[in-house]
């Protein structure tokens, strides 16, 4: 052992009678966990000559990596884009509630807002490990305000901005701090976006293209500058055209730099994207598809009037609109519902559907060695699912943090 240290005496947990999602396949293997991480059982047997201290029978269920939602605006009455005195308590409430959806980590998302909102809210949403208290916070997703006025969607026009002469200084002045930020959505056709993308990526922030009227050449230039994500593909961008497919064309572009991968978010709620469009995207570039909820504060509340940042939202059935319009403004579908809808709509494999909500977002954020897989050494964040992909239990660091109620009890 390194440094002369002996093997850990922490208890070893063995999850049996299950099918693990590992390496793109569902395997009938056991899952071994110690100190919050996934173990290689062969090393445990042969190096330490140990067996499990406790076994958990999973009843034949699927064990998949915990879901990761990289675009969620709030939920259960909590609006991440409202500058309250205690933003942290709202984030904590959402973090706890989404455990029942199989989500073990997420990126709280702020829509286009005035600078004073960013200055007040961002310091109150630090990166935080998940646990019994709720899903982990991986960093904030800033969606705007540097977007196209023509494709602003539900973002309030009064606060939409362009880059000034000293572009990155303008970014810092707008947000106040980027310490807790992991994704930033912008429109690449804005003047001086090139230098902003380079500065952001140099800081380890993922740049996403969205709310944009960019043509394909502009989108490719942004990707070559460092952009790696597309915010809710098809929504709030130019529609696909055969002579210039716009941002959508990045899915099959031959201008992707070597070693670079392009990812794209999809809201598979049955409202935002026609099933045929969802199938086209998946078949064109399945490895880049990232399921997002784009959930609004009305998630979990039902019909009525709610808020999203500076806007009033009306929820009618499964749709959320800017009040008095037919402009969609996010979703009210939880992540597990999106996974099931995506599977049914595309006819993809169960493995592909699950990886689109776990492995792919982890890869987007550069966290695939720790999150998004059940590989040896990864964090033991996983979700227990029945064959219909309904969540039965959620685990973070090998500890059960949520369990479905058993009928009749």
PDB file of C-alpha atoms in Angstrom, residues 50 55 110 125 154 157 166 181 196 207-208 243 268 320 326 377 404:
ATOM      1  CA  UNK A  50     -12.023  -9.358   2.246  1.00  0.00           C
ATOM      2  CA  UNK A  55     -25.280  -7.177   1.311  1.00  0.00           C
ATOM      3  CA  UNK A 110     -30.205  31.519 -13.973  1.00  0.00           C
ATOM      4  CA  UNK A 125     -24.875  29.043  -4.770  1.00  0.00           C
ATOM      5  CA  UNK A 154     -38.879  33.646 -22.475  1.00  0.00           C
ATOM      6  CA  UNK A 157     -35.839  41.809 -23.580  1.00  0.00           C
ATOM      7  CA  UNK A 166     -13.809  45.455 -23.385  1.00  0.00           C
ATOM      8  CA  UNK A 181     -20.129  29.053 -12.587  1.00  0.00           C
ATOM      9  CA  UNK A 196     -15.193  35.907 -24.414  1.00  0.00           C
ATOM     10  CA  UNK A 207     -19.476  27.654 -23.149  1.00  0.00           C
ATOM     11  CA  UNK A 208     -22.819  26.754 -24.669  1.00  0.00           C
ATOM     12  CA  UNK A 243     -28.359  25.419 -47.397  1.00  0.00           C
ATOM     13  CA  UNK A 268     -37.518  15.444 -23.965  1.00  0.00           C
ATOM     14  CA  UNK A 320     -45.441  26.421 -19.362  1.00  0.00           C
ATOM     15  CA  UNK A 326     -47.743  31.022 -26.485  1.00  0.00           C
ATOM     16  CA  UNK A 377     -13.092   4.380  -8.453  1.00  0.00           C
ATOM     17  CA  UNK A 404     -40.092   4.991  -3.138  1.00  0.00           C
TER      18      UNK A 404
END
